[in-house]
PDB file of C-alpha atoms in Angstrom:
ATOM      1  CA  MET A   1     -55.032  33.549 -23.558  1.00 49.00           C
ATOM      2  CA  PHE A   2     -55.508  29.848 -22.933  1.00 54.00           C
ATOM      3  CA  THR A   3     -58.070  27.944 -24.984  1.00 56.00           C
ATOM      4  CA  PRO A   4     -58.649  24.593 -23.253  1.00 56.00           C
ATOM      5  CA  ASP A   5     -59.651  21.919 -25.737  1.00 59.00           C
ATOM      6  CA  THR A   6     -59.929  19.057 -23.282  1.00 57.00           C
ATOM      7  CA  ASP A   7     -63.053  17.561 -21.768  1.00 51.00           C
ATOM      8  CA  VAL A   8     -64.798  19.611 -19.076  1.00 47.00           C
ATOM      9  CA  ALA A   9     -67.667  18.712 -16.730  1.00 47.00           C
ATOM     10  CA  LEU A  10     -68.980  21.298 -14.283  1.00 46.00           C
ATOM     11  CA  GLN A  11     -70.450  21.254 -10.775  1.00 48.00           C
ATOM     12  CA  PRO A  12     -73.861  23.057 -10.714  1.00 58.00           C
ATOM     13  CA  ASP A  13     -73.027  25.212  -7.652  1.00 75.00           C
ATOM     14  CA  PRO A  14     -69.260  25.706  -7.384  1.00 77.00           C
ATOM     15  CA  PHE A  15     -69.432  27.509  -4.018  1.00 82.00           C
ATOM     16  CA  LEU A  16     -71.510  24.976  -2.088  1.00 87.00           C
ATOM     17  CA  PRO A  17     -69.807  21.821  -0.745  1.00 92.00           C
ATOM     18  CA  ALA A  18     -71.876  18.670  -1.033  1.00 94.00           C
ATOM     19  CA  LEU A  19     -71.756  16.113   1.765  1.00 96.00           C
ATOM     20  CA  TYR A  20     -69.954  12.866   0.952  1.00 97.00           C
ATOM     21  CA  CYS A  21     -69.294   9.760   3.031  1.00 97.00           C
ATOM     22  CA  VAL A  22     -65.951   7.936   3.100  1.00 98.00           C
ATOM     23  CA  ALA A  23     -66.901   4.481   1.787  1.00 98.00           C
ATOM     24  CA  SER A  24     -63.414   2.950   1.870  1.00 98.00           C
ATOM     25  CA  VAL A  25     -59.805   3.762   2.643  1.00 98.00           C
ATOM     26  CA  ARG A  26     -56.896   1.882   1.061  1.00 97.00           C
ATOM     27  CA  ARG A  27     -53.317   2.547   2.075  1.00 97.00           C
ATOM     28  CA  ASP A  28     -51.185   2.517  -1.069  1.00 97.00           C
ATOM     29  CA  LEU A  29     -47.873   3.639   0.467  1.00 96.00           C
ATOM     30  CA  GLY A  30     -46.702   4.632   3.926  1.00 94.00           C
ATOM     31  CA  ASP A  31     -47.818   8.226   3.396  1.00 95.00           C
ATOM     32  CA  THR A  32     -50.419   7.738   0.648  1.00 97.00           C
ATOM     33  CA  VAL A  33     -53.999   6.490   0.665  1.00 98.00           C
ATOM     34  CA  THR A  34     -56.847   6.152  -1.821  1.00 98.00           C
ATOM     35  CA  ILE A  35     -60.297   7.015  -0.509  1.00 98.00           C
ATOM     36  CA  GLU A  36     -63.674   6.380  -2.109  1.00 98.00           C
ATOM     37  CA  LEU A  37     -66.291   9.056  -1.506  1.00 98.00           C
ATOM     38  CA  LEU A  38     -70.011   8.442  -2.018  1.00 98.00           C
ATOM     39  CA  PRO A  39     -72.621  11.225  -2.072  1.00 96.00           C
ATOM     40  CA  LYS A  40     -74.959  11.399   0.925  1.00 95.00           C
ATOM     41  CA  HIS A  41     -77.752  12.756  -1.250  1.00 92.00           C
ATOM     42  CA  GLY A  42     -78.434  12.234  -4.938  1.00 91.00           C
ATOM     43  CA  ALA A  43     -75.859  11.361  -7.584  1.00 93.00           C
ATOM     44  CA  ARG A  44     -72.401  12.824  -7.966  1.00 93.00           C
ATOM     45  CA  PRO A  45     -71.791  15.065 -10.989  1.00 93.00           C
ATOM     46  CA  ASP A  46     -70.097  13.494 -13.968  1.00 94.00           C
ATOM     47  CA  PHE A  47     -66.408  14.185 -14.520  1.00 96.00           C
ATOM     48  CA  THR A  48     -63.593  13.470 -16.942  1.00 96.00           C
ATOM     49  CA  PRO A  49     -60.049  12.150 -16.363  1.00 97.00           C
ATOM     50  CA  GLY A  50     -57.714  14.927 -15.273  1.00 97.00           C
ATOM     51  CA  GLN A  51     -60.234  17.038 -13.365  1.00 97.00           C
ATOM     52  CA  PHE A  52     -60.107  17.699  -9.616  1.00 96.00           C
ATOM     53  CA  ASN A  53     -62.315  18.258  -6.580  1.00 96.00           C
ATOM     54  CA  MET A  54     -61.968  20.523  -3.577  1.00 96.00           C
ATOM     55  CA  LEU A  55     -62.134  18.306  -0.475  1.00 97.00           C
ATOM     56  CA  TYR A  56     -63.143  19.990   2.772  1.00 96.00           C
ATOM     57  CA  ILE A  57     -62.688  18.802   6.352  1.00 95.00           C
ATOM     58  CA  PRO A  58     -64.493  21.071   8.849  1.00 92.00           C
ATOM     59  CA  GLY A  59     -62.110  22.758  11.244  1.00 92.00           C
ATOM     60  CA  VAL A  60     -59.083  21.855   9.108  1.00 95.00           C
ATOM     61  CA  GLY A  61     -59.519  23.314   5.640  1.00 94.00           C
ATOM     62  CA  GLU A  62     -59.958  22.562   1.962  1.00 95.00           C
ATOM     63  CA  ALA A  63     -57.536  21.202  -0.643  1.00 95.00           C
ATOM     64  CA  ALA A  64     -57.575  20.524  -4.371  1.00 95.00           C
ATOM     65  CA  ILE A  65     -57.214  16.799  -5.059  1.00 96.00           C
ATOM     66  CA  SER A  66     -57.181  15.219  -8.531  1.00 97.00           C
ATOM     67  CA  MET A  67     -59.484  12.387  -9.474  1.00 97.00           C
ATOM     68  CA  SER A  68     -57.621   9.082  -9.394  1.00 98.00           C
ATOM     69  CA  GLY A  69     -60.538   6.938 -10.521  1.00 97.00           C
ATOM     70  CA  HIS A  70     -62.487   6.734 -13.754  1.00 97.00           C
ATOM     71  CA  ALA A  71     -66.187   7.641 -13.703  1.00 95.00           C
ATOM     72  CA  SER A  72     -67.053   4.023 -14.552  1.00 96.00           C
ATOM     73  CA  GLU A  73     -65.342   2.630 -11.451  1.00 97.00           C
ATOM     74  CA  SER A  74     -67.544   4.078  -8.710  1.00 96.00           C
ATOM     75  CA  PRO A  75     -70.833   5.919  -8.194  1.00 96.00           C
ATOM     76  CA  GLY A  76     -68.723   8.384  -6.228  1.00 97.00           C
ATOM     77  CA  TYR A  77     -65.132   9.612  -6.461  1.00 97.00           C
ATOM     78  CA  LEU A  78     -61.734   7.999  -5.955  1.00 98.00           C
ATOM     79  CA  HIS A  79     -58.956  10.259  -4.682  1.00 98.00           C
ATOM     80  CA  THR A  80     -55.344   9.279  -4.029  1.00 98.00           C
ATOM     81  CA  ILE A  81     -53.823  11.580  -1.405  1.00 98.00           C
ATOM     82  CA  ARG A  82     -50.291  11.944  -0.032  1.00 96.00           C
ATOM     83  CA  ASP A  83     -49.624  13.340   3.449  1.00 96.00           C
ATOM     84  CA  VAL A  84     -47.684  16.550   2.732  1.00 93.00           C
ATOM     85  CA  GLY A  85     -49.432  19.142   4.921  1.00 91.00           C
ATOM     86  CA  ALA A  86     -52.130  19.773   7.499  1.00 94.00           C
ATOM     87  CA  ILE A  87     -55.123  19.248   5.203  1.00 95.00           C
ATOM     88  CA  SER A  88     -53.704  16.283   3.299  1.00 96.00           C
ATOM     89  CA  ALA A  89     -52.612  14.731   6.609  1.00 96.00           C
ATOM     90  CA  ALA A  90     -56.185  14.927   7.854  1.00 97.00           C
ATOM     91  CA  LEU A  91     -57.485  13.450   4.601  1.00 97.00           C
ATOM     92  CA  THR A  92     -55.035  10.537   4.756  1.00 97.00           C
ATOM     93  CA  HIS A  93     -56.262   9.691   8.253  1.00 96.00           C
ATOM     94  CA  VAL A  94     -60.016   9.780   7.660  1.00 97.00           C
ATOM     95  CA  ALA A  95     -61.941   6.720   8.789  1.00 97.00           C
ATOM     96  CA  THR A  96     -64.543   4.775   6.872  1.00 97.00           C
ATOM     97  CA  GLY A  97     -67.913   6.353   7.544  1.00 97.00           C
ATOM     98  CA  ALA A  98     -66.535   9.849   8.063  1.00 97.00           C
ATOM     99  CA  GLN A  99     -68.218  12.738   6.248  1.00 96.00           C
ATOM    100  CA  ILE A 100     -66.420  15.441   4.290  1.00 96.00           C
ATOM    101  CA  GLY A 101     -67.430  18.268   1.986  1.00 96.00           C
ATOM    102  CA  VAL A 102     -66.795  18.113  -1.764  1.00 96.00           C
ATOM    103  CA  ARG A 103     -66.861  20.919  -4.324  1.00 95.00           C
ATOM    104  CA  GLY A 104     -66.375  19.993  -7.938  1.00 94.00           C
ATOM    105  CA  PRO A 105     -65.532  18.661 -10.390  1.00 95.00           C
ATOM    106  CA  PHE A 106     -63.388  21.500 -11.708  1.00 95.00           C
ATOM    107  CA  GLY A 107     -60.952  22.241 -14.500  1.00 94.00           C
ATOM    108  CA  ALA A 108     -59.967  20.926 -17.907  1.00 95.00           C
ATOM    109  CA  GLY A 109     -59.059  17.253 -18.154  1.00 97.00           C
ATOM    110  CA  TRP A 110     -56.983  15.012 -20.386  1.00 98.00           C
ATOM    111  CA  PRO A 111     -57.694  15.082 -24.151  1.00 98.00           C
ATOM    112  CA  MET A 112     -59.408  11.692 -24.340  1.00 97.00           C
ATOM    113  CA  ARG A 113     -61.442  12.414 -27.467  1.00 97.00           C
ATOM    114  CA  GLN A 114     -58.588  14.185 -29.244  1.00 97.00           C
ATOM    115  CA  ALA A 115     -56.394  11.145 -28.596  1.00 98.00           C
ATOM    116  CA  GLU A 116     -58.729   8.754 -30.392  1.00 98.00           C
ATOM    117  CA  GLY A 117     -57.091   7.317 -33.504  1.00 97.00           C
ATOM    118  CA  ARG A 118     -53.622   8.341 -32.305  1.00 97.00           C
ATOM    119  CA  ASP A 119     -50.806   6.722 -30.369  1.00 97.00           C
ATOM    120  CA  VAL A 120     -50.884   7.735 -26.707  1.00 98.00           C
ATOM    121  CA  LEU A 121     -47.851   8.259 -24.498  1.00 98.00           C
ATOM    122  CA  ILE A 122     -48.537   8.606 -20.764  1.00 98.00           C
ATOM    123  CA  ILE A 123     -45.616   9.743 -18.603  1.00 98.00           C
ATOM    124  CA  ALA A 124     -45.924   9.860 -14.815  1.00 98.00           C
ATOM    125  CA  GLY A 125     -43.481  10.909 -12.139  1.00 96.00           C
ATOM    126  CA  GLY A 126     -44.228   9.742  -8.587  1.00 95.00           C
ATOM    127  CA  LEU A 127     -47.704  10.772  -7.428  1.00 96.00           C
ATOM    128  CA  GLY A 128     -48.298  12.072 -10.964  1.00 96.00           C
ATOM    129  CA  MET A 129     -49.624   8.598 -11.742  1.00 98.00           C
ATOM    130  CA  ALA A 130     -52.769   9.407  -9.712  1.00 98.00           C
ATOM    131  CA  PRO A 131     -54.227  12.061 -12.091  1.00 97.00           C
ATOM    132  CA  LEU A 132     -53.147   9.929 -15.074  1.00 98.00           C
ATOM    133  CA  ARG A 133     -54.650   6.670 -13.854  1.00 98.00           C
ATOM    134  CA  PRO A 134     -58.226   7.589 -14.946  1.00 98.00           C
ATOM    135  CA  ALA A 135     -56.901   8.227 -18.460  1.00 98.00           C
ATOM    136  CA  VAL A 136     -55.274   4.789 -18.558  1.00 98.00           C
ATOM    137  CA  VAL A 137     -58.455   3.122 -17.264  1.00 98.00           C
ATOM    138  CA  GLY A 138     -60.551   5.010 -19.805  1.00 98.00           C
ATOM    139  CA  ILE A 139     -58.265   4.059 -22.687  1.00 98.00           C
ATOM    140  CA  LEU A 140     -58.229   0.382 -21.697  1.00 98.00           C
ATOM    141  CA  ALA A 141     -62.024   0.365 -21.440  1.00 97.00           C
ATOM    142  CA  ASN A 142     -62.209   1.651 -25.042  1.00 97.00           C
ATOM    143  CA  ARG A 143     -58.993   0.151 -26.328  1.00 97.00           C
ATOM    144  CA  THR A 144     -59.945  -0.089 -30.015  1.00 97.00           C
ATOM    145  CA  ARG A 145     -60.388   3.698 -30.243  1.00 98.00           C
ATOM    146  CA  TYR A 146     -56.659   4.317 -29.735  1.00 98.00           C
ATOM    147  CA  GLY A 147     -53.442   3.347 -31.455  1.00 97.00           C
ATOM    148  CA  ARG A 148     -50.366   2.123 -29.621  1.00 97.00           C
ATOM    149  CA  VAL A 149     -50.385   3.061 -25.944  1.00 98.00           C
ATOM    150  CA  SER A 150     -47.297   3.378 -23.751  1.00 97.00           C
ATOM    151  CA  VAL A 151     -47.140   4.155 -20.024  1.00 98.00           C
ATOM    152  CA  LEU A 152     -43.823   5.376 -18.598  1.00 98.00           C
ATOM    153  CA  ALA A 153     -43.802   5.517 -14.797  1.00 97.00           C
ATOM    154  CA  GLY A 154     -41.045   6.846 -12.579  1.00 96.00           C
ATOM    155  CA  SER A 155     -40.669   6.525  -8.814  1.00 95.00           C
ATOM    156  CA  ARG A 156     -38.105   7.523  -6.202  1.00 94.00           C
ATOM    157  CA  ASN A 157     -37.416   3.892  -5.257  1.00 94.00           C
ATOM    158  CA  PRO A 158     -39.050   0.463  -5.683  1.00 94.00           C
ATOM    159  CA  ASN A 159     -41.016   0.820  -2.452  1.00 94.00           C
ATOM    160  CA  ASP A 160     -42.655   4.045  -3.667  1.00 95.00           C
ATOM    161  CA  ILE A 161     -44.178   2.674  -6.882  1.00 96.00           C
ATOM    162  CA  LEU A 162     -47.814   3.801  -6.811  1.00 97.00           C
ATOM    163  CA  TYR A 163     -50.546   1.270  -7.685  1.00 97.00           C
ATOM    164  CA  ARG A 164     -47.915  -1.468  -7.721  1.00 95.00           C
ATOM    165  CA  GLU A 165     -50.282  -4.415  -8.251  1.00 96.00           C
ATOM    166  CA  GLU A 166     -52.305  -2.623 -10.912  1.00 97.00           C
ATOM    167  CA  VAL A 167     -49.132  -1.650 -12.772  1.00 97.00           C
ATOM    168  CA  LYS A 168     -48.128  -5.334 -12.696  1.00 96.00           C
ATOM    169  CA  ASP A 169     -51.486  -6.212 -14.277  1.00 97.00           C
ATOM    170  CA  TRP A 170     -51.002  -3.546 -16.950  1.00 97.00           C
ATOM    171  CA  ARG A 171     -47.603  -5.018 -17.798  1.00 95.00           C
ATOM    172  CA  GLN A 172     -49.228  -8.384 -18.530  1.00 96.00           C
ATOM    173  CA  ARG A 173     -51.405  -6.922 -21.270  1.00 96.00           C
ATOM    174  CA  LEU A 174     -50.408  -7.373 -24.891  1.00 96.00           C
ATOM    175  CA  ASP A 175     -52.107  -4.128 -25.980  1.00 96.00           C
ATOM    176  CA  LEU A 176     -50.239  -1.855 -23.557  1.00 97.00           C
ATOM    177  CA  ASP A 177     -46.524  -1.091 -23.253  1.00 96.00           C
ATOM    178  CA  VAL A 178     -45.515  -0.296 -19.653  1.00 97.00           C
ATOM    179  CA  LEU A 179     -42.035   0.759 -18.580  1.00 97.00           C
ATOM    180  CA  VAL A 180     -41.185   1.494 -14.934  1.00 97.00           C
ATOM    181  CA  THR A 181     -38.054   3.142 -13.609  1.00 97.00           C
ATOM    182  CA  VAL A 182     -36.764   4.245 -10.188  1.00 96.00           C
ATOM    183  CA  ASP A 183     -34.370   6.999  -9.188  1.00 94.00           C
ATOM    184  CA  ARG A 184     -32.592   4.796  -6.655  1.00 93.00           C
ATOM    185  CA  ALA A 185     -32.581   1.007  -6.827  1.00 92.00           C
ATOM    186  CA  ASP A 186     -32.163  -1.491  -4.007  1.00 91.00           C
ATOM    187  CA  VAL A 187     -30.410  -4.855  -4.183  1.00 89.00           C
ATOM    188  CA  ASP A 188     -33.595  -6.645  -5.268  1.00 90.00           C
ATOM    189  CA  TRP A 189     -34.551  -4.271  -8.095  1.00 92.00           C
ATOM    190  CA  ARG A 190     -34.054  -5.710 -11.591  1.00 91.00           C
ATOM    191  CA  GLY A 191     -35.704  -2.962 -13.603  1.00 91.00           C
ATOM    192  CA  ASN A 192     -34.760   0.400 -15.060  1.00 94.00           C
ATOM    193  CA  VAL A 193     -32.872   3.005 -13.056  1.00 95.00           C
ATOM    194  CA  GLY A 194     -33.233   6.699 -13.902  1.00 94.00           C
ATOM    195  CA  VAL A 195     -35.972   9.258 -14.410  1.00 94.00           C
ATOM    196  CA  ALA A 196     -39.124   8.611 -16.450  1.00 95.00           C
ATOM    197  CA  PRO A 197     -38.248  10.941 -19.379  1.00 94.00           C
ATOM    198  CA  MET A 198     -35.232   8.755 -20.158  1.00 94.00           C
ATOM    199  CA  LEU A 199     -37.667   6.024 -21.252  1.00 96.00           C
ATOM    200  CA  ILE A 200     -39.213   8.110 -24.061  1.00 96.00           C
ATOM    201  CA  SER A 201     -36.801   6.785 -26.675  1.00 93.00           C
ATOM    202  CA  ARG A 202     -37.965   3.237 -25.891  1.00 93.00           C
ATOM    203  CA  ALA A 203     -41.694   3.949 -26.254  1.00 92.00           C
ATOM    204  CA  ALA A 204     -43.374   2.187 -29.179  1.00 87.00           C
ATOM    205  CA  ILE A 205     -45.044   5.229 -30.747  1.00 91.00           C
ATOM    206  CA  ASP A 206     -45.134   7.247 -33.947  1.00 94.00           C
ATOM    207  CA  PRO A 207     -44.096  10.718 -32.673  1.00 94.00           C
ATOM    208  CA  GLY A 208     -45.875  12.530 -35.491  1.00 94.00           C
ATOM    209  CA  ASN A 209     -49.164  10.820 -34.600  1.00 97.00           C
ATOM    210  CA  THR A 210     -48.848  10.839 -30.809  1.00 98.00           C
ATOM    211  CA  ILE A 211     -50.618  12.642 -27.998  1.00 98.00           C
ATOM    212  CA  ALA A 212     -48.571  12.808 -24.799  1.00 98.00           C
ATOM    213  CA  MET A 213     -50.052  13.225 -21.317  1.00 98.00           C
ATOM    214  CA  VAL A 214     -47.562  14.163 -18.595  1.00 98.00           C
ATOM    215  CA  CYS A 215     -47.880  14.642 -14.838  1.00 97.00           C
ATOM    216  CA  GLY A 216     -45.224  14.869 -12.152  1.00 95.00           C
ATOM    217  CA  PRO A 217     -42.955  17.383 -10.437  1.00 94.00           C
ATOM    218  CA  GLU A 218     -42.651  20.525 -12.544  1.00 92.00           C
ATOM    219  CA  VAL A 219     -38.921  20.110 -13.166  1.00 93.00           C
ATOM    220  CA  MET A 220     -39.625  16.593 -14.440  1.00 95.00           C
ATOM    221  CA  MET A 221     -42.338  17.915 -16.760  1.00 95.00           C
ATOM    222  CA  ARG A 222     -40.005  20.581 -18.177  1.00 94.00           C
ATOM    223  CA  VAL A 223     -37.405  17.937 -19.010  1.00 95.00           C
ATOM    224  CA  THR A 224     -40.071  15.610 -20.387  1.00 97.00           C
ATOM    225  CA  ALA A 225     -41.508  18.322 -22.635  1.00 97.00           C
ATOM    226  CA  ASP A 226     -38.067  19.098 -24.067  1.00 96.00           C
ATOM    227  CA  MET A 227     -37.383  15.421 -24.746  1.00 96.00           C
ATOM    228  CA  LEU A 228     -40.787  14.909 -26.364  1.00 97.00           C
ATOM    229  CA  LEU A 229     -40.181  17.850 -28.682  1.00 97.00           C
ATOM    230  CA  HIS A 230     -36.752  16.471 -29.530  1.00 96.00           C
ATOM    231  CA  ALA A 231     -38.371  13.104 -30.288  1.00 96.00           C
ATOM    232  CA  GLY A 232     -40.736  14.765 -32.769  1.00 96.00           C
ATOM    233  CA  VAL A 233     -43.986  15.052 -30.790  1.00 97.00           C
ATOM    234  CA  PRO A 234     -45.614  18.398 -31.740  1.00 97.00           C
ATOM    235  CA  ALA A 235     -46.031  20.919 -28.919  1.00 97.00           C
ATOM    236  CA  GLU A 236     -49.769  21.191 -29.559  1.00 97.00           C
ATOM    237  CA  ARG A 237     -50.136  17.484 -28.738  1.00 98.00           C
ATOM    238  CA  ILE A 238     -48.192  17.546 -25.464  1.00 98.00           C
ATOM    239  CA  TYR A 239     -50.419  18.021 -22.415  1.00 98.00           C
ATOM    240  CA  LEU A 240     -49.146  18.765 -18.900  1.00 97.00           C
ATOM    241  CA  SER A 241     -51.081  18.750 -15.630  1.00 96.00           C
ATOM    242  CA  MET A 242     -49.965  21.847 -13.768  1.00 91.00           C
ATOM    243  CA  GLU A 243     -50.121  22.273  -9.999  1.00 86.00           C
ATOM    244  CA  ARG A 244     -50.580  25.524  -8.092  1.00 79.00           C
ATOM    245  CA  ASN A 245     -52.119  26.532  -4.758  1.00 76.00           C
ATOM    246  CA  MET A 246     -55.839  26.513  -5.561  1.00 80.00           C
ATOM    247  CA  LYS A 247     -58.430  28.057  -3.245  1.00 81.00           C
ATOM    248  CA  CYS A 248     -61.649  29.075  -4.994  1.00 86.00           C
ATOM    249  CA  ALA A 249     -61.303  26.629  -7.944  1.00 83.00           C
ATOM    250  CA  ILE A 250     -63.166  28.930 -10.343  1.00 82.00           C
ATOM    251  CA  GLY A 251     -60.599  31.610 -11.190  1.00 81.00           C
ATOM    252  CA  LEU A 252     -61.718  34.343  -8.791  1.00 81.00           C
ATOM    253  CA  CYS A 253     -59.224  34.409  -5.923  1.00 86.00           C
ATOM    254  CA  GLY A 254     -56.033  34.544  -8.006  1.00 85.00           C
ATOM    255  CA  HIS A 255     -54.040  32.084  -5.886  1.00 86.00           C
ATOM    256  CA  CYS A 256     -53.320  29.826  -8.852  1.00 87.00           C
ATOM    257  CA  GLN A 257     -52.649  32.513 -11.455  1.00 86.00           C
ATOM    258  CA  PHE A 258     -50.334  31.221 -14.161  1.00 84.00           C
ATOM    259  CA  GLY A 259     -49.386  34.031 -16.512  1.00 85.00           C
ATOM    260  CA  PRO A 260     -52.641  35.440 -17.928  1.00 86.00           C
ATOM    261  CA  GLY A 261     -54.685  32.398 -16.874  1.00 86.00           C
ATOM    262  CA  PHE A 262     -55.567  30.315 -13.855  1.00 83.00           C
ATOM    263  CA  VAL A 263     -54.629  26.686 -13.283  1.00 88.00           C
ATOM    264  CA  CYS A 264     -57.979  25.897 -11.641  1.00 87.00           C
ATOM    265  CA  LYS A 265     -60.050  27.206 -14.552  1.00 86.00           C
ATOM    266  CA  ASP A 266     -57.825  27.023 -17.643  1.00 86.00           C
ATOM    267  CA  GLY A 267     -56.123  23.839 -16.411  1.00 87.00           C
ATOM    268  CA  PRO A 268     -54.973  21.890 -14.626  1.00 94.00           C
ATOM    269  CA  VAL A 269     -54.325  20.108 -17.940  1.00 96.00           C
ATOM    270  CA  MET A 270     -52.710  22.544 -20.393  1.00 95.00           C
ATOM    271  CA  ARG A 271     -51.176  22.275 -23.853  1.00 96.00           C
ATOM    272  CA  LEU A 272     -47.462  22.836 -24.098  1.00 97.00           C
ATOM    273  CA  ASP A 273     -47.719  25.223 -27.064  1.00 95.00           C
ATOM    274  CA  GLN A 274     -49.837  27.537 -24.901  1.00 94.00           C
ATOM    275  CA  ILE A 275     -47.639  27.513 -21.787  1.00 93.00           C
ATOM    276  CA  ALA A 276     -44.073  26.819 -22.990  1.00 90.00           C
ATOM    277  CA  HIS A 277     -43.100  30.479 -22.558  1.00 89.00           C
ATOM    278  CA  LEU A 278     -44.369  30.357 -18.966  1.00 87.00           C
ATOM    279  CA  LEU A 279     -42.582  27.118 -18.115  1.00 85.00           C
ATOM    280  CA  ALA A 280     -39.339  28.794 -19.089  1.00 81.00           C
ATOM    281  CA  VAL A 281     -39.806  31.388 -16.324  1.00 78.00           C
ATOM    282  CA  ARG A 282     -39.067  30.226 -12.775  1.00 71.00           C
ATOM    283  CA  GLU A 283     -41.361  31.178  -9.887  1.00 63.00           C
ATOM    284  CA  ILE A 284     -44.500  31.712 -11.999  1.00 66.00           C
TER     285      ILE A 284
END
């Protein structure tokens, strides 16, 4: 059975949506926005990087969306959402001032405390940068607690790089190593071409003293996990953010069952040594 060892913060009543107001909407890409949600009443529950909320639009439905902001950045929540279905389409078209329901936070997050004193390798594929961004922000806010930190970010093409301006700012820092790659370059691209895992060999880390945090398409995470193991990063220090169809968010409905556990409750962040045998089986 899974034994999450990452940070967890819990919503007092997991079944009851709280009312939140859309304070701002920022369009990041053609199909992707970041919204800030502020509670209508009281204070929002605390949360840790890597957790998620269930966002509810009346008459449309509810979807699990990862936190894309650190708790220190807003008195509410930041969520980066891509238009890939009916519910996410509605969420990407909300207007400032609109009200939506929020349940959460849920799940196990990134191992921020376990990473202290170690090198940290953050590997993101596409929209996988959204759940990882709070970890980067948290590390930079407490930079002296961590060793060398590398961020490897992959995108389909230069126009799809998420948080483009913020990534540029990260690349200017002397205490952070940032490498960006694209699957398909255009005539103006002067950077790396290929998938994010191919950058692992260039990361300035000590594999034996590294914690890796990985989020992206599942096939990308499988390849990344194999390459991290080959590079010498122990399986028990490789963390993946898994994605499944989540409904109840507390492990009751079974929609997100993953082997003997549930992604909503035992994850979404899981250790490779606990799930490697499941990753090897397709359609789980």
